[in-house]
Coordinates of C-alpha atoms in Angstrom, one line a residue:
M1 CA 0.0 0.0 0.0
S2 CA 1.4 3.4 -1.0
L3 CA 1.9 6.2 1.5
A4 CA -0.9 8.3 -0.1
E5 CA -3.3 5.3 0.3
T6 CA -2.2 4.9 3.9
L7 CA -2.8 8.5 4.7
E8 CA -6.2 8.6 2.9
K9 CA -7.6 5.4 4.4
P10 CA -8.4 6.8 7.9
A11 CA -10.1 9.9 6.4
F12 CA -12.1 7.6 4.1
D13 CA -13.1 5.4 7.0
Q14 CA -14.1 8.4 9.0
S15 CA -16.3 9.8 6.2
A16 CA -17.9 6.4 5.7
R17 CA -18.7 6.1 9.4
A18 CA -20.1 9.6 9.4
G19 CA -22.3 8.8 6.3
T20 CA -23.5 5.6 8.0
A21 CA -24.3 7.5 11.2
T22 CA -26.2 10.1 9.2
A23 CA -28.2 7.5 7.4
S24 CA -29.0 5.7 10.6
A25 CA -30.2 8.9 12.2
A26 CA -32.4 9.7 9.2
R27 CA -33.9 6.2 9.4
R28 CA -34.6 6.7 13.1
R29 CA -36.3 10.0 12.4
T30 CA -38.4 8.5 9.7
R31 CA -39.4 5.6 12.0
R32 CA -40.4 8.1 14.8
R33 CA -42.4 10.2 12.3
G34 CA -44.1 7.0 11.1
A35 CA -44.9 5.9 14.6
S36 CA -46.3 9.3 15.5
S37 CA -48.2 9.9 12.3
P38 CA -51.4 8.0 11.9
T39 CA -52.0 5.8 8.8
P40 CA -54.7 6.9 6.2
L41 CA -57.1 4.4 7.7
G42 CA -56.2 5.7 11.2
S43 CA -56.8 9.3 10.2
V44 CA -60.2 8.4 8.9
L45 CA -61.1 6.5 12.0
L46 CA -59.8 9.3 14.2
G47 CA -61.9 11.8 12.2
L48 CA -65.0 9.7 12.6
S49 CA -64.6 9.1 16.3
F50 CA -66.0 12.5 17.5
P51 CA -69.1 12.4 15.3
F52 CA -69.7 8.8 16.4
A53 CA -69.3 9.8 20.1
L54 CA -71.7 12.7 19.5
L55 CA -74.2 10.4 17.9
L56 CA -74.0 8.0 20.9
V57 CA -74.6 10.9 23.3
W58 CA -77.5 12.1 21.2
W59 CA -79.1 8.6 21.0
W60 CA -78.6 8.1 24.8
A61 CA -80.2 11.5 25.6
A62 CA -83.2 10.8 23.4
R63 CA -83.6 7.3 24.8
L64 CA -83.7 8.5 28.4
G65 CA -85.9 11.5 27.5
L66 CA -83.4 14.0 28.8
V67 CA -84.3 16.4 26.0
P68 CA -87.8 16.8 24.7
E69 CA -88.2 15.5 21.2
Q70 CA -89.7 18.9 20.1
I71 CA -86.3 20.4 20.8
L72 CA -84.0 17.6 19.7
P73 CA -85.6 14.8 17.7
A74 CA -84.3 11.3 18.2
P75 CA -81.8 9.8 15.7
S76 CA -84.6 7.3 14.7
T77 CA -86.8 10.2 13.7
I78 CA -84.1 11.7 11.6
Y79 CA -83.5 8.4 9.9
E80 CA -87.2 8.1 9.1
T81 CA -87.4 11.6 7.7
V82 CA -84.3 11.2 5.6
S83 CA -85.7 7.9 4.2
S84 CA -89.0 9.7 3.3
L85 CA -87.1 12.7 1.6
L86 CA -84.9 10.3 -0.4
A87 CA -87.9 8.2 -1.4
D88 CA -89.8 11.2 -2.9
G89 CA -86.7 12.8 -4.3
S90 CA -87.2 16.1 -2.6
L91 CA -83.9 16.0 -0.7
A92 CA -81.9 15.4 -3.9
T93 CA -83.8 18.3 -5.6
H94 CA -82.9 20.7 -2.8
L95 CA -79.3 19.5 -2.8
E96 CA -79.0 19.9 -6.6
V97 CA -80.4 23.4 -6.5
S98 CA -78.1 24.6 -3.7
T99 CA -75.1 22.9 -5.2
H100 CA -75.7 24.6 -8.5
R101 CA -76.0 28.0 -6.8
V102 CA -72.8 27.5 -4.9
L103 CA -70.8 26.3 -7.9
V104 CA -72.0 29.3 -10.1
G105 CA -71.5 31.9 -7.3
F106 CA -68.2 30.4 -6.2
G107 CA -66.9 30.2 -9.8
L108 CA -67.7 33.8 -10.5
G109 CA -66.2 34.9 -7.2
A110 CA -63.1 32.8 -7.7
L111 CA -62.6 34.2 -11.2
F112 CA -62.9 37.8 -10.1
G113 CA -60.9 37.2 -6.9
L114 CA -58.0 35.5 -8.7
V115 CA -57.7 38.2 -11.4
F116 CA -58.1 41.1 -9.0
G117 CA -55.8 39.5 -6.4
A118 CA -53.1 38.8 -8.9
A119 CA -53.3 42.4 -10.2
A120 CA -53.1 43.8 -6.7
G121 CA -50.2 41.4 -5.8
L122 CA -48.2 42.1 -9.0
S123 CA -48.8 45.9 -9.4
P124 CA -48.0 48.3 -6.5
T125 CA -50.2 50.9 -8.3
V126 CA -53.2 48.6 -8.4
R127 CA -52.6 47.6 -4.8
A128 CA -52.4 51.2 -3.6
F129 CA -55.4 52.3 -5.6
L130 CA -57.9 49.5 -5.1
Y131 CA -56.7 47.3 -2.3
P132 CA -57.8 49.6 0.6
P133 CA -61.5 49.7 -0.6
V134 CA -61.5 45.9 -0.9
Q135 CA -60.2 45.6 2.7
A136 CA -62.8 48.1 3.9
V137 CA -65.6 46.1 2.1
A138 CA -64.3 42.9 3.6
R139 CA -65.1 44.3 7.1
V140 CA -68.8 44.5 6.2
N141 CA -70.7 41.2 5.9
V142 CA -72.3 40.7 2.4
L143 CA -75.7 40.1 4.0
A144 CA -75.7 43.8 5.1
W145 CA -75.8 44.7 1.4
M146 CA -78.6 42.4 0.5
P147 CA -81.5 44.9 1.1
L148 CA -79.7 47.3 -1.2
L149 CA -78.9 44.7 -3.8
T150 CA -82.5 43.5 -3.7
L151 CA -83.7 46.9 -4.9
F152 CA -81.6 46.6 -8.0
M153 CA -81.7 42.9 -8.7
G154 CA -84.9 41.5 -7.1
I155 CA -84.9 38.2 -5.3
D156 CA -84.3 35.9 -8.2
E157 CA -81.2 33.7 -8.9
P158 CA -78.9 36.6 -10.0
L159 CA -79.1 38.0 -6.4
K160 CA -78.0 34.7 -4.9
Y161 CA -75.1 34.3 -7.4
V162 CA -73.9 37.8 -6.7
V163 CA -74.0 37.5 -2.9
I164 CA -72.3 34.1 -3.0
G165 CA -69.7 35.3 -5.4
W166 CA -69.1 38.4 -3.3
S167 CA -68.6 36.5 -0.1
A168 CA -66.3 34.0 -1.9
A169 CA -64.2 36.7 -3.7
I170 CA -63.1 38.6 -0.6
P171 CA -60.8 35.9 0.9
I172 CA -59.6 34.9 -2.5
I173 CA -58.5 38.4 -3.3
L174 CA -56.7 38.8 0.0
G175 CA -55.1 35.4 -0.2
T176 CA -53.9 35.8 -3.8
A177 CA -52.6 39.3 -3.3
R178 CA -50.9 38.3 0.0
G179 CA -49.3 35.1 -1.5
I180 CA -47.9 37.0 -4.5
E181 CA -46.7 39.9 -2.4
N182 CA -44.9 37.6 0.1
V183 CA -42.9 35.6 -2.4
S184 CA -39.3 35.7 -1.1
P185 CA -37.2 38.5 -2.7
A186 CA -34.3 36.0 -2.9
F187 CA -36.3 33.9 -5.3
R188 CA -37.1 36.9 -7.5
E189 CA -33.4 37.8 -7.4
L190 CA -32.5 34.3 -8.5
G191 CA -34.9 34.7 -11.4
R192 CA -33.2 37.9 -12.5
V193 CA -29.8 36.2 -12.2
L194 CA -31.0 33.4 -14.4
H195 CA -32.4 36.0 -16.9
F196 CA -36.0 34.8 -16.6
N197 CA -38.4 36.7 -18.7
T198 CA -41.7 37.9 -17.3
R199 CA -43.6 34.7 -18.2
D200 CA -40.9 32.4 -16.7
T201 CA -40.7 34.5 -13.5
L202 CA -44.5 34.2 -13.0
R203 CA -44.6 30.5 -13.9
L204 CA -41.4 29.3 -12.1
V205 CA -41.0 31.8 -9.2
V206 CA -44.2 33.7 -8.3
L207 CA -46.8 31.1 -8.8
P208 CA -45.1 28.2 -6.9
G209 CA -44.5 30.6 -4.0
A210 CA -48.0 31.9 -4.0
V211 CA -49.9 28.6 -4.4
P212 CA -50.4 27.8 -0.7
S213 CA -51.8 31.2 0.1
I214 CA -54.0 31.2 -3.0
F215 CA -55.6 27.8 -2.1
A216 CA -56.0 29.0 1.5
G217 CA -58.1 31.8 0.1
L218 CA -60.0 29.5 -2.2
R219 CA -60.9 27.1 0.6
E220 CA -62.0 30.0 2.8
G221 CA -64.0 31.4 -0.1
L222 CA -65.7 28.1 -0.6
A223 CA -66.7 27.9 3.1
N224 CA -68.0 31.5 2.9
A225 CA -70.0 30.5 -0.2
W226 CA -71.8 27.7 1.6
Q227 CA -72.6 29.9 4.6
T228 CA -73.9 32.7 2.4
L229 CA -76.0 30.3 0.3
V230 CA -77.9 29.1 3.4
L231 CA -78.6 32.7 4.5
A232 CA -79.5 33.8 1.0
E233 CA -82.0 30.9 0.7
L234 CA -83.4 31.8 4.1
F235 CA -83.9 35.3 2.9
A236 CA -85.6 34.7 -0.4
S237 CA -86.0 31.2 -2.0
F238 CA -88.6 28.5 -2.6
E239 CA -86.2 25.6 -3.0
G240 CA -82.8 24.6 -1.7
L241 CA -81.3 23.5 1.6
G242 CA -81.8 26.9 3.2
Y243 CA -85.4 26.9 2.2
L244 CA -85.7 23.4 3.7
M245 CA -84.4 24.8 7.0
T246 CA -86.9 27.7 6.8
W247 CA -89.8 25.3 6.0
G248 CA -88.8 23.0 8.9
R249 CA -88.6 25.9 11.3
Q250 CA -92.0 27.3 10.3
L251 CA -93.6 23.9 10.8
F252 CA -91.6 23.3 13.9
Q253 CA -90.2 20.1 12.4
L254 CA -86.7 20.3 13.7
D255 CA -85.8 17.0 12.0
L256 CA -85.9 18.9 8.6
V257 CA -83.7 21.6 10.0
I258 CA -81.1 19.1 11.3
I259 CA -81.2 17.1 8.1
A260 CA -80.5 20.2 6.0
M261 CA -77.7 21.2 8.3
I262 CA -76.1 17.8 8.0
V263 CA -76.4 17.7 4.3
V264 CA -74.9 21.2 4.0
A265 CA -72.0 20.1 6.2
L266 CA -71.3 17.0 4.2
A267 CA -71.6 18.7 0.9
G268 CA -69.2 21.5 2.0
L269 CA -66.8 18.9 3.4
A270 CA -66.8 17.0 0.1
M271 CA -66.1 20.1 -1.9
D272 CA -63.3 21.1 0.5
L273 CA -61.7 17.7 0.1
G274 CA -61.9 18.0 -3.6
L275 CA -60.2 21.4 -3.4
R276 CA -57.5 19.9 -1.2
W277 CA -56.9 17.2 -3.8
V278 CA -56.5 19.9 -6.5
E279 CA -54.1 21.7 -4.2
R280 CA -51.9 18.6 -3.8
R281 CA -51.9 18.1 -7.6
A282 CA -50.9 21.7 -8.1
Q283 CA -47.8 21.3 -5.8
P284 CA -46.0 18.2 -7.1
W285 CA -42.8 19.4 -5.3
K286 CA -44.4 18.8 -1.9
R287 CA -45.3 15.3 -2.8
G288 CA -41.7 14.7 -3.9
T289 CA -40.5 16.1 -0.6
R290 CA -42.8 13.8 1.4
D291 CA -41.5 10.8 -0.6
V292 CA -37.9 11.7 0.2
H293 CA -38.6 12.1 3.9

């Protein structure tokens, strides 16, 4: 063995031992994360545990007569009413009408919010000129504007689309503008060093950095859309889940109210999960990071 090999061998052995120790530490961290993080099935069961416990408490209270049925109907009554509504198709009709209103209103609000928010985030002039009025309007609930909007638009479908879109657009505007504005200056500087044109800067630097904030605004806007839908249908509608709540309240059939509330919650949850799926697809680099870890 040469002198150079003799001198290099201890350094090589030390590097190899350091690499092995690093890999072992990484595996231990991965095992700890795997032990602390629930599996997909475990996450589902954990999420269902609280509703199931609430259902048991509800059934127990109804069985023992702790709460009058006029105030809180028994789960068996809810089941019978749901079966009746499904049999005659009325529940599906109300759900279809409400879902259509939410999709149209949310779509309009998302389109306006993304465009306006992007303009405010990219242009300091637009942000200085129009952003303060938007922030001021965001402090006033859209339902406060409904009496005024009714004078100009009546109580038909356009009114519902406008108020739903309005309530959805506000968080989308704020989230989009905030996400674009908060993109790290270091990333923008890197784009200039690499001589990115405007299109490449937006596609490779600004958009990836703003995506989390944009989707946070979209999800909040979707939640606002469902809340505003119910209130708009309570205000002026003859069909939809909000109308079903009003009808049940007027007849003092609280089972109808509870059923409409449950359907609204499940429909909103389903749409939010769909939006989460789109968000994951829009951020492939995060999936890659999870796979590495």
